Amino acid sequence: MGLFDFLTQEIAIDLGTANTLIIHNDKVVVDEPSIVAIDRMTGKVIAVGKQAMMMHGKTHENIKTVRPLKDGVIADFDAAEHMIRGMIKMLSPKGSLLLLP
Amino acid sequence: MVICIPSGITEVEKRAVRDSAEHAGAKEVYLIHEPMAAAIGIGIDVEEPMGNMIIDIGGGTSEIAVIALGGIVCDQSIRVAGDGFTNDIWDYMRRQHNILIGERSAERIKIEVGSALPELENPPPDFAVHGRDLMTGIPKEITVSYSEIAHALDKSISKVEEAILKALEMTPPELSADIYRTGIYLTGGGALLRGLDQRIALKTKLPVHVAEDPLRAVVRGTGIALKNIGRFKFLIP
Ligand SMILES: Nc1ncnc2c1ncn2[C@@H]1O[C@H](COP(=O)(O)OP(=O)(O)O)[C@@H](O)[C@H]1O
């Protein structure tokens, strides 16, 4: 996780009610809608960002989609934390983003 | 790490954002207010003794701020912004066309044929939207034009205009004089609404500039703040 630690120091995040963006090395590396999909049974996060947005309005009773920020304030703390973590993870060494030129 | 937060956020919420970032591995977290980040992202030298007015129309809030000498001098924030516009369209479709559409479809309408003015020089073509007929329950298609959407959005846009006028009224006169020359800068996704710049210019008789790539102005500014952590005094440690 050493590289990941280093990375988190070097990023800028725009935490918006509609979209969350992350800049790293002067490049926008994350540009995703501010939304998470959660499994109601386990409370686990199923998807973050675009993937969760595709589910929005199409969920069945076991899945809910949550926009953690509403009206410019945090409406759901827990979901907000999951979202921030999920978005930062998108640029972790395991992801492919860093390998892009 | 620098995180841009909406300026209406409370201390408790700031703490929550900070905690989340720290849990994710960040060691040093600085926060920056959205209008400040937007101004920096546009390329304004925010530390100068020169007033600039920034209007950021995001999803949940429209923030109007006058910035000078590295600080926010006055600030108006209203809960009427992009999501409200989408909701107006959703409501209009239900009332006027008896069709129930999804939130994402309503947003598509806003992006494809959304307008702040009922007459545009370069009008977009009509747009076909699908949803459920409220009478029969059967899926159906409706075609909408930008003029009717302008009508549906009129009330909300008037509220944004009122907030702009209020912010201008609160501005100290030396800064008013600056803004008379520099004009108003629009950022956030709402800045992309057709005719909005023109409508605000008509209302205020001031020059209105739409930021280049308005959806990314805030993150660009936050990125610049990251490189100036030691220097920018308005970053919240
Ligand atoms: N072309 C467009 N025309 C009108 N509204 C748009 C357009 N593109 C995006 N938006 C709207 O802008 C809002 C998101 O703006 P953004 O600046 O990302 O907000 P936030 O900072 O709150 O995340 C959404 O309501 C979205 O529907």
mmCIF file of C-alpha atoms and ligand atoms in Angstrom:
data_model
loop_
_atom_site.group_PDB
_atom_site.id
_atom_site.type_symbol
_atom_site.label_atom_id
_atom_site.label_comp_id
_atom_site.label_asym_id
_atom_site.label_seq_id
_atom_site.Cartn_x
_atom_site.Cartn_y
_atom_site.Cartn_z
ATOM 1 C CA MET A 1 0.000 0.000 0.000
ATOM 2 C CA GLY A 2 3.060 2.273 0.038
ATOM 3 C CA LEU A 3 2.404 3.678 -3.395
ATOM 4 C CA PHE A 4 -1.252 4.172 -2.565
ATOM 5 C CA ASP A 5 -0.310 6.189 0.514
ATOM 6 C CA PHE A 6 1.924 8.377 -1.563
ATOM 7 C CA LEU A 7 -0.828 8.849 -4.123
ATOM 8 C CA THR A 8 -3.408 10.051 -1.662
ATOM 9 C CA GLN A 9 -1.109 12.951 -0.748
ATOM 10 C CA GLU A 10 -0.900 14.060 -4.344
ATOM 11 C CA ILE A 11 -4.526 14.323 -5.311
ATOM 12 C CA ALA A 12 -7.117 17.078 -5.490
ATOM 13 C CA ILE A 13 -10.795 16.169 -5.134
ATOM 14 C CA ASP A 14 -13.883 18.133 -6.151
ATOM 15 C CA LEU A 15 -16.588 16.629 -3.985
ATOM 16 C CA GLY A 16 -19.721 17.811 -5.759
ATOM 17 C CA THR A 17 -23.382 17.041 -5.192
ATOM 18 C CA ALA A 18 -23.682 15.865 -8.787
ATOM 19 C CA ASN A 19 -20.149 14.861 -9.797
ATOM 20 C CA THR A 20 -16.911 13.956 -8.048
ATOM 21 C CA LEU A 21 -13.657 14.620 -9.872
ATOM 22 C CA ILE A 22 -10.070 13.812 -8.937
ATOM 23 C CA ILE A 23 -6.895 15.353 -10.328
ATOM 24 C CA HIS A 24 -3.543 13.619 -10.064
ATOM 25 C CA ASN A 25 -0.409 14.840 -11.818
ATOM 26 C CA ASP A 26 -2.378 17.647 -13.503
ATOM 27 C CA LYS A 27 -4.728 15.158 -15.123
ATOM 28 C CA VAL A 28 -8.370 14.492 -14.355
ATOM 29 C CA VAL A 29 -8.220 10.788 -13.492
ATOM 30 C CA VAL A 30 -11.700 10.374 -11.999
ATOM 31 C CA ASP A 31 -14.876 12.049 -13.281
ATOM 32 C CA GLU A 32 -17.895 10.210 -11.925
ATOM 33 C CA PRO A 33 -21.421 10.995 -10.756
ATOM 34 C CA SER A 34 -21.644 11.286 -6.941
ATOM 35 C CA ILE A 35 -23.694 8.188 -6.310
ATOM 36 C CA VAL A 36 -23.285 4.756 -4.734
ATOM 37 C CA ALA A 37 -25.326 1.559 -4.994
ATOM 38 C CA ILE A 38 -25.756 -0.384 -1.769
ATOM 39 C CA ASP A 39 -26.945 -3.914 -1.036
ATOM 40 C CA ARG A 40 -29.761 -3.471 1.461
ATOM 41 C CA MET A 41 -29.253 -6.929 2.966
ATOM 42 C CA THR A 42 -25.539 -6.700 3.740
ATOM 43 C CA GLY A 43 -25.063 -2.938 3.674
ATOM 44 C CA LYS A 44 -22.146 -3.476 1.293
ATOM 45 C CA VAL A 45 -21.330 -1.103 -1.531
ATOM 46 C CA ILE A 46 -22.012 -2.745 -4.881
ATOM 47 C CA ALA A 47 -21.015 0.083 -7.196
ATOM 48 C CA VAL A 48 -19.725 3.650 -7.166
ATOM 49 C CA GLY A 49 -20.056 6.413 -9.763
ATOM 50 C CA LYS A 50 -21.133 5.680 -13.351
ATOM 51 C CA GLN A 51 -21.780 2.027 -12.575
ATOM 52 C CA ALA A 52 -24.109 2.981 -9.728
ATOM 53 C CA MET A 53 -25.749 5.639 -11.918
ATOM 54 C CA MET A 54 -26.724 2.999 -14.479
ATOM 55 C CA MET A 55 -28.670 1.253 -11.721
ATOM 56 C CA HIS A 56 -30.374 4.461 -10.564
ATOM 57 C CA GLY A 57 -34.145 4.253 -11.075
ATOM 58 C CA LYS A 58 -33.864 0.571 -12.026
ATOM 59 C CA THR A 59 -33.277 -1.025 -8.621
ATOM 60 C CA HIS A 60 -35.231 -3.861 -7.019
ATOM 61 C CA GLU A 61 -35.883 -4.177 -3.298
ATOM 62 C CA ASN A 62 -32.421 -5.525 -2.437
ATOM 63 C CA ILE A 63 -30.492 -2.638 -3.954
ATOM 64 C CA LYS A 64 -30.692 1.055 -3.266
ATOM 65 C CA THR A 65 -28.844 3.905 -4.913
ATOM 66 C CA VAL A 66 -27.817 6.828 -2.719
ATOM 67 C CA ARG A 67 -26.540 10.286 -3.529
ATOM 68 C CA PRO A 68 -24.526 11.050 -0.393
ATOM 69 C CA LEU A 69 -24.550 14.808 -0.985
ATOM 70 C CA LYS A 70 -27.757 16.764 -1.325
ATOM 71 C CA ASP A 71 -28.321 20.498 -1.581
ATOM 72 C CA GLY A 72 -24.620 21.084 -1.066
ATOM 73 C CA VAL A 73 -24.481 19.266 2.265
ATOM 74 C CA ILE A 74 -23.737 15.690 3.254
ATOM 75 C CA ALA A 75 -27.074 13.913 3.548
ATOM 76 C CA ASP A 76 -25.678 10.451 4.250
ATOM 77 C CA PHE A 77 -22.346 10.335 6.084
ATOM 78 C CA ASP A 78 -21.817 6.621 5.719
ATOM 79 C CA ALA A 79 -22.495 6.628 1.996
ATOM 80 C CA ALA A 80 -20.283 9.694 1.581
ATOM 81 C CA GLU A 81 -17.378 7.902 3.161
ATOM 82 C CA HIS A 82 -17.904 4.838 0.970
ATOM 83 C CA MET A 83 -18.058 7.067 -2.072
ATOM 84 C CA ILE A 84 -14.869 8.996 -1.303
ATOM 85 C CA ARG A 85 -13.022 5.755 -0.638
ATOM 86 C CA GLY A 86 -14.407 4.114 -3.758
ATOM 87 C CA MET A 87 -13.393 7.029 -5.952
ATOM 88 C CA ILE A 88 -9.861 7.157 -4.504
ATOM 89 C CA LYS A 89 -9.578 3.416 -5.056
ATOM 90 C CA MET A 90 -10.271 3.966 -8.739
ATOM 91 C CA LEU A 91 -6.761 5.356 -9.045
ATOM 92 C CA SER A 92 -4.971 2.814 -6.867
ATOM 93 C CA PRO A 93 -2.096 0.808 -8.383
ATOM 94 C CA LYS A 94 -4.424 -2.161 -8.808
ATOM 95 C CA GLY A 95 -6.628 -0.133 -11.105
ATOM 96 C CA SER A 96 -5.571 0.540 -14.650
ATOM 97 C CA LEU A 97 -5.772 4.329 -14.623
ATOM 98 C CA LEU A 98 -2.175 4.884 -13.614
ATOM 99 C CA LEU A 99 -0.876 2.860 -16.500
ATOM 100 C CA LEU A 100 -2.442 5.250 -18.970
ATOM 101 C CA PRO A 101 0.002 7.729 -20.492
ATOM 102 C CA MET B 1 -4.584 16.116 -0.456
ATOM 103 C CA VAL B 2 -6.914 19.006 -1.125
ATOM 104 C CA ILE B 3 -10.680 18.497 -1.143
ATOM 105 C CA CYS B 4 -13.136 21.062 -2.416
ATOM 106 C CA ILE B 5 -16.295 21.298 -0.339
ATOM 107 C CA PRO B 6 -19.564 23.161 -0.862
ATOM 108 C CA SER B 7 -19.412 26.371 1.191
ATOM 109 C CA GLY B 8 -22.678 25.608 3.020
ATOM 110 C CA ILE B 9 -21.085 22.635 4.734
ATOM 111 C CA THR B 10 -21.096 22.539 8.567
ATOM 112 C CA GLU B 11 -18.164 21.851 10.914
ATOM 113 C CA VAL B 12 -19.475 18.358 11.577
ATOM 114 C CA GLU B 13 -19.650 17.666 7.868
ATOM 115 C CA LYS B 14 -16.126 19.006 7.332
ATOM 116 C CA ARG B 15 -14.976 16.582 10.018
ATOM 117 C CA ALA B 16 -16.757 13.752 8.189
ATOM 118 C CA VAL B 17 -15.103 14.579 4.864
ATOM 119 C CA ARG B 18 -11.724 14.773 6.553
ATOM 120 C CA ASP B 19 -12.260 11.462 8.362
ATOM 121 C CA SER B 20 -13.270 9.705 5.158
ATOM 122 C CA ALA B 21 -10.175 10.985 3.395
ATOM 123 C CA GLU B 22 -7.958 9.910 6.285
ATOM 124 C CA HIS B 23 -9.534 6.460 6.333
ATOM 125 C CA ALA B 24 -8.711 6.241 2.656
ATOM 126 C CA GLY B 25 -5.045 6.835 3.449
ATOM 127 C CA ALA B 26 -4.565 10.605 3.283
ATOM 128 C CA LYS B 27 -2.188 12.075 5.869
ATOM 129 C CA GLU B 28 -2.473 15.807 5.296
ATOM 130 C CA VAL B 29 -5.910 16.992 4.283
ATOM 131 C CA TYR B 30 -6.709 20.575 3.336
ATOM 132 C CA LEU B 31 -10.165 21.823 2.456
ATOM 133 C CA ILE B 32 -11.054 24.625 0.049
ATOM 134 C CA HIS B 33 -14.376 26.366 -0.513
ATOM 135 C CA GLU B 34 -16.026 25.799 -3.865
ATOM 136 C CA PRO B 35 -16.243 29.415 -5.182
ATOM 137 C CA MET B 36 -12.557 29.915 -4.384
ATOM 138 C CA ALA B 37 -11.584 26.739 -6.237
ATOM 139 C CA ALA B 38 -13.807 27.739 -9.160
ATOM 140 C CA ALA B 39 -12.175 31.174 -9.388
ATOM 141 C CA ILE B 40 -8.677 29.692 -9.362
ATOM 142 C CA GLY B 41 -9.749 27.123 -11.959
ATOM 143 C CA ILE B 42 -10.954 29.873 -14.283
ATOM 144 C CA GLY B 43 -7.498 31.426 -14.076
ATOM 145 C CA ILE B 44 -8.336 34.399 -11.860
ATOM 146 C CA ASP B 45 -5.557 35.677 -9.598
ATOM 147 C CA VAL B 46 -7.597 35.485 -6.402
ATOM 148 C CA GLU B 47 -4.954 37.155 -4.232
ATOM 149 C CA GLU B 48 -5.050 40.468 -6.116
ATOM 150 C CA PRO B 49 -6.853 43.508 -4.631
ATOM 151 C CA MET B 50 -9.410 43.090 -7.419
ATOM 152 C CA GLY B 51 -12.997 41.949 -7.049
ATOM 153 C CA ASN B 52 -14.391 39.108 -9.139
ATOM 154 C CA MET B 53 -17.860 37.616 -9.089
ATOM 155 C CA ILE B 54 -18.148 33.853 -9.572
ATOM 156 C CA ILE B 55 -21.436 32.018 -9.990
ATOM 157 C CA ASP B 56 -21.171 28.255 -9.639
ATOM 158 C CA ILE B 57 -24.350 26.439 -10.611
ATOM 159 C CA GLY B 58 -23.857 22.847 -9.534
ATOM 160 C CA GLY B 59 -26.269 20.004 -8.843
ATOM 161 C CA GLY B 60 -27.693 21.023 -5.468
ATOM 162 C CA THR B 61 -26.727 24.649 -4.968
ATOM 163 C CA SER B 62 -26.008 27.812 -6.879
ATOM 164 C CA GLU B 63 -23.246 29.726 -5.152
ATOM 165 C CA ILE B 64 -22.600 33.338 -5.890
ATOM 166 C CA ALA B 65 -19.432 34.775 -4.415
ATOM 167 C CA VAL B 66 -17.365 37.916 -4.663
ATOM 168 C CA ILE B 67 -13.686 37.153 -4.207
ATOM 169 C CA ALA B 68 -10.803 39.552 -3.538
ATOM 170 C CA LEU B 69 -7.471 39.451 -1.684
ATOM 171 C CA GLY B 70 -7.588 35.677 -1.280
ATOM 172 C CA GLY B 71 -10.918 35.648 0.508
ATOM 173 C CA ILE B 72 -14.664 35.433 -0.069
ATOM 174 C CA VAL B 73 -16.034 38.933 0.571
ATOM 175 C CA CYS B 74 -19.700 38.128 0.175
ATOM 176 C CA ASP B 75 -21.544 34.990 -0.641
ATOM 177 C CA GLN B 76 -25.088 33.941 -1.541
ATOM 178 C CA SER B 77 -26.050 30.315 -1.704
ATOM 179 C CA ILE B 78 -29.431 29.017 -2.828
ATOM 180 C CA ARG B 79 -30.754 25.519 -3.133
ATOM 181 C CA VAL B 80 -31.872 26.029 -6.689
ATOM 182 C CA ALA B 81 -29.486 24.542 -9.255
ATOM 183 C CA GLY B 82 -29.121 21.745 -11.796
ATOM 184 C CA ASP B 83 -31.112 19.139 -9.865
ATOM 185 C CA GLY B 84 -33.909 21.647 -9.358
ATOM 186 C CA PHE B 85 -33.979 22.337 -13.107
ATOM 187 C CA THR B 86 -34.218 18.598 -13.752
ATOM 188 C CA ASN B 87 -37.063 18.330 -11.276
ATOM 189 C CA ASP B 88 -38.910 21.235 -12.952
ATOM 190 C CA ILE B 89 -38.737 19.356 -16.246
ATOM 191 C CA TRP B 90 -39.929 16.129 -14.668
ATOM 192 C CA ASP B 91 -42.866 17.979 -13.138
ATOM 193 C CA TYR B 92 -43.689 19.801 -16.362
ATOM 194 C CA MET B 93 -43.771 16.536 -18.342
ATOM 195 C CA ARG B 94 -46.137 15.020 -15.806
ATOM 196 C CA ARG B 95 -48.519 17.970 -15.746
ATOM 197 C CA GLN B 96 -48.387 19.087 -19.341
ATOM 198 C CA HIS B 97 -47.898 15.832 -21.228
ATOM 199 C CA ASN B 98 -49.321 13.315 -18.740
ATOM 200 C CA ILE B 99 -46.190 11.295 -18.918
ATOM 201 C CA LEU B 100 -44.124 9.978 -16.041
ATOM 202 C CA ILE B 101 -40.427 9.974 -16.871
ATOM 203 C CA GLY B 102 -37.340 8.943 -14.906
ATOM 204 C CA GLU B 103 -34.913 11.379 -13.344
ATOM 205 C CA ARG B 104 -32.214 10.499 -15.840
ATOM 206 C CA SER B 105 -34.573 11.084 -18.768
ATOM 207 C CA ALA B 106 -35.476 14.486 -17.323
ATOM 208 C CA GLU B 107 -31.779 15.333 -17.107
ATOM 209 C CA ARG B 108 -31.313 14.223 -20.724
ATOM 210 C CA ILE B 109 -34.067 16.661 -21.775
ATOM 211 C CA LYS B 110 -32.287 19.435 -19.884
ATOM 212 C CA ILE B 111 -28.999 18.718 -21.607
ATOM 213 C CA GLU B 112 -30.482 18.180 -25.091
ATOM 214 C CA VAL B 113 -33.078 20.971 -25.212
ATOM 215 C CA GLY B 114 -32.697 22.879 -21.941
ATOM 216 C CA SER B 115 -32.832 26.667 -22.309
ATOM 217 C CA ALA B 116 -33.018 29.777 -20.155
ATOM 218 C CA LEU B 117 -34.597 31.787 -22.965
ATOM 219 C CA PRO B 118 -37.751 30.989 -24.977
ATOM 220 C CA GLU B 119 -36.022 32.153 -28.144
ATOM 221 C CA LEU B 120 -32.493 31.217 -29.089
ATOM 222 C CA GLU B 121 -30.305 32.161 -32.010
ATOM 223 C CA ASN B 122 -29.067 28.599 -32.463
ATOM 224 C CA PRO B 123 -31.978 26.474 -31.307
ATOM 225 C CA PRO B 124 -31.464 22.738 -30.704
ATOM 226 C CA PRO B 125 -33.727 20.312 -32.593
ATOM 227 C CA ASP B 126 -36.749 18.869 -30.765
ATOM 228 C CA PHE B 127 -36.050 15.887 -28.559
ATOM 229 C CA ALA B 128 -37.994 12.627 -28.168
ATOM 230 C CA VAL B 129 -38.375 11.294 -24.644
ATOM 231 C CA HIS B 130 -39.868 8.044 -23.386
ATOM 232 C CA GLY B 131 -41.770 7.256 -20.239
ATOM 233 C CA ARG B 132 -45.041 5.913 -18.924
ATOM 234 C CA ASP B 133 -48.374 7.357 -19.946
ATOM 235 C CA LEU B 134 -50.158 8.383 -16.755
ATOM 236 C CA MET B 135 -53.585 7.585 -18.212
ATOM 237 C CA THR B 136 -52.995 4.211 -19.826
ATOM 238 C CA GLY B 137 -49.877 3.018 -17.996
ATOM 239 C CA ILE B 138 -48.325 2.105 -21.351
ATOM 240 C CA PRO B 139 -44.837 3.262 -22.407
ATOM 241 C CA LYS B 140 -44.981 6.218 -24.773
ATOM 242 C CA GLU B 141 -42.949 8.814 -26.650
ATOM 243 C CA ILE B 142 -43.294 12.593 -26.423
ATOM 244 C CA THR B 143 -41.392 15.192 -28.429
ATOM 245 C CA VAL B 144 -40.349 18.362 -26.617
ATOM 246 C CA SER B 145 -38.992 21.672 -27.852
ATOM 247 C CA TYR B 146 -36.546 24.017 -26.150
ATOM 248 C CA SER B 147 -39.156 26.794 -25.861
ATOM 249 C CA GLU B 148 -41.435 24.741 -23.643
ATOM 250 C CA ILE B 149 -38.486 23.715 -21.492
ATOM 251 C CA ALA B 150 -37.482 27.386 -21.173
ATOM 252 C CA HIS B 151 -40.987 27.980 -19.898
ATOM 253 C CA ALA B 152 -40.710 25.107 -17.395
ATOM 254 C CA LEU B 153 -37.383 26.425 -16.065
ATOM 255 C CA ASP B 154 -38.371 30.083 -15.875
ATOM 256 C CA LYS B 155 -39.334 30.188 -12.194
ATOM 257 C CA SER B 156 -36.158 28.530 -10.951
ATOM 258 C CA ILE B 157 -33.952 30.690 -13.130
ATOM 259 C CA SER B 158 -35.678 33.787 -11.778
ATOM 260 C CA LYS B 159 -34.676 32.632 -8.292
ATOM 261 C CA VAL B 160 -31.055 32.395 -9.390
ATOM 262 C CA GLU B 161 -31.323 35.895 -10.870
ATOM 263 C CA GLU B 162 -32.728 37.240 -7.598
ATOM 264 C CA ALA B 163 -29.816 35.758 -5.658
ATOM 265 C CA ILE B 164 -27.360 37.353 -8.095
ATOM 266 C CA LEU B 165 -28.983 40.750 -7.624
ATOM 267 C CA LYS B 166 -28.858 40.297 -3.855
ATOM 268 C CA ALA B 167 -25.150 39.438 -3.970
ATOM 269 C CA LEU B 168 -24.484 42.499 -6.128
ATOM 270 C CA GLU B 169 -26.389 44.635 -3.626
ATOM 271 C CA MET B 170 -24.244 43.337 -0.747
ATOM 272 C CA THR B 171 -20.980 44.002 -2.566
ATOM 273 C CA PRO B 172 -18.823 46.840 -1.185
ATOM 274 C CA PRO B 173 -18.689 49.695 -3.749
ATOM 275 C CA GLU B 174 -14.971 49.453 -4.579
ATOM 276 C CA LEU B 175 -15.551 45.852 -5.538
ATOM 277 C CA SER B 176 -18.723 46.768 -7.468
ATOM 278 C CA ALA B 177 -16.540 49.061 -9.512
ATOM 279 C CA ASP B 178 -14.194 46.146 -10.273
ATOM 280 C CA ILE B 179 -17.072 43.860 -11.215
ATOM 281 C CA TYR B 180 -18.497 46.504 -13.540
ATOM 282 C CA ARG B 181 -15.308 46.073 -15.542
ATOM 283 C CA THR B 182 -14.535 42.375 -15.095
ATOM 284 C CA GLY B 183 -18.113 41.099 -15.261
ATOM 285 C CA ILE B 184 -19.480 37.819 -13.956
ATOM 286 C CA TYR B 185 -17.985 34.338 -14.418
ATOM 287 C CA LEU B 186 -20.235 31.294 -14.707
ATOM 288 C CA THR B 187 -19.028 27.806 -13.729
ATOM 289 C CA GLY B 188 -20.573 24.438 -12.844
ATOM 290 C CA GLY B 189 -22.732 22.242 -15.043
ATOM 291 C CA GLY B 190 -25.568 24.783 -14.935
ATOM 292 C CA ALA B 191 -23.374 27.249 -16.838
ATOM 293 C CA LEU B 192 -23.935 25.013 -19.889
ATOM 294 C CA LEU B 193 -27.667 25.722 -19.972
ATOM 295 C CA ARG B 194 -28.398 27.439 -23.283
ATOM 296 C CA GLY B 195 -28.995 31.172 -23.060
ATOM 297 C CA LEU B 196 -28.279 31.418 -19.337
ATOM 298 C CA ASP B 197 -25.279 33.729 -19.818
ATOM 299 C CA GLN B 198 -27.358 35.942 -22.096
ATOM 300 C CA ARG B 199 -30.254 36.029 -19.672
ATOM 301 C CA ILE B 200 -28.020 37.030 -16.725
ATOM 302 C CA ALA B 201 -26.307 39.649 -18.883
ATOM 303 C CA LEU B 202 -29.716 41.135 -19.781
ATOM 304 C CA LYS B 203 -30.779 41.203 -16.141
ATOM 305 C CA THR B 204 -27.574 42.698 -14.691
ATOM 306 C CA LYS B 205 -26.332 44.666 -17.726
ATOM 307 C CA LEU B 206 -22.899 43.229 -16.954
ATOM 308 C CA PRO B 207 -20.643 41.155 -19.185
ATOM 309 C CA VAL B 208 -21.097 37.436 -18.414
ATOM 310 C CA HIS B 209 -18.378 34.896 -19.224
ATOM 311 C CA VAL B 210 -18.912 31.145 -19.263
ATOM 312 C CA ALA B 211 -15.789 29.364 -17.999
ATOM 313 C CA GLU B 212 -14.011 27.071 -20.384
ATOM 314 C CA ASP B 213 -15.083 23.502 -19.559
ATOM 315 C CA PRO B 214 -17.282 24.739 -16.655
ATOM 316 C CA LEU B 215 -17.809 21.243 -15.203
ATOM 317 C CA ARG B 216 -14.077 20.998 -14.513
ATOM 318 C CA ALA B 217 -13.238 24.526 -13.336
ATOM 319 C CA VAL B 218 -13.576 23.567 -9.670
ATOM 320 C CA VAL B 219 -11.367 20.500 -9.862
ATOM 321 C CA ARG B 220 -8.764 22.393 -11.902
ATOM 322 C CA GLY B 221 -8.677 25.078 -9.221
ATOM 323 C CA THR B 222 -8.432 22.455 -6.484
ATOM 324 C CA GLY B 223 -5.496 20.932 -8.376
ATOM 325 C CA ILE B 224 -3.746 24.304 -8.506
ATOM 326 C CA ALA B 225 -4.381 24.732 -4.764
ATOM 327 C CA LEU B 226 -2.701 21.363 -4.182
ATOM 328 C CA LYS B 227 0.509 22.727 -5.695
ATOM 329 C CA ASN B 228 0.321 25.856 -3.548
ATOM 330 C CA ILE B 229 -0.461 24.283 -0.187
ATOM 331 C CA GLY B 230 2.270 26.246 1.574
ATOM 332 C CA ARG B 231 1.310 29.541 -0.014
ATOM 333 C CA PHE B 232 -2.483 29.805 -0.275
ATOM 334 C CA LYS B 233 -3.681 31.074 3.084
ATOM 335 C CA PHE B 234 -7.323 30.333 2.384
ATOM 336 C CA LEU B 235 -6.784 26.553 2.466
ATOM 337 C CA ILE B 236 -8.357 25.085 5.593
ATOM 338 C CA PRO B 237 -5.852 22.790 7.331
HETATM 339 N N1 LIG C 1 -25.164 20.636 -20.911
HETATM 340 C C1 LIG C 1 -25.782 20.881 -19.747
HETATM 341 N N2 LIG C 1 -26.826 21.738 -19.688
HETATM 342 C C2 LIG C 1 -27.448 21.967 -18.522
HETATM 343 N N3 LIG C 1 -27.118 21.399 -17.354
HETATM 344 C C3 LIG C 1 -26.081 20.538 -17.339
HETATM 345 C C4 LIG C 1 -25.355 20.236 -18.528
HETATM 346 N N4 LIG C 1 -24.386 19.342 -18.218
HETATM 347 C C5 LIG C 1 -24.492 19.100 -16.893
HETATM 348 N N5 LIG C 1 -25.509 19.815 -16.356
HETATM 349 C C6 LIG C 1 -25.988 19.798 -14.967
HETATM 350 O O1 LIG C 1 -25.003 20.307 -14.096
HETATM 351 C C7 LIG C 1 -25.169 19.738 -12.793
HETATM 352 C C8 LIG C 1 -23.855 19.219 -12.281
HETATM 353 O O2 LIG C 1 -22.924 20.247 -12.232
HETATM 354 P P1 LIG C 1 -21.603 20.132 -11.351
HETATM 355 O O3 LIG C 1 -20.866 21.398 -11.523
HETATM 356 O O4 LIG C 1 -20.889 18.863 -11.650
HETATM 357 O O5 LIG C 1 -22.259 20.054 -9.901
HETATM 358 P P2 LIG C 1 -21.623 19.666 -8.494
HETATM 359 O O6 LIG C 1 -20.444 20.566 -8.307
HETATM 360 O O7 LIG C 1 -22.745 19.939 -7.532
HETATM 361 O O8 LIG C 1 -21.254 18.227 -8.565
HETATM 362 C C9 LIG C 1 -26.184 18.628 -12.930
HETATM 363 O O9 LIG C 1 -27.434 19.055 -12.417
HETATM 364 C C10 LIG C 1 -26.249 18.408 -14.440
HETATM 365 O O10 LIG C 1 -27.527 17.944 -14.842
#
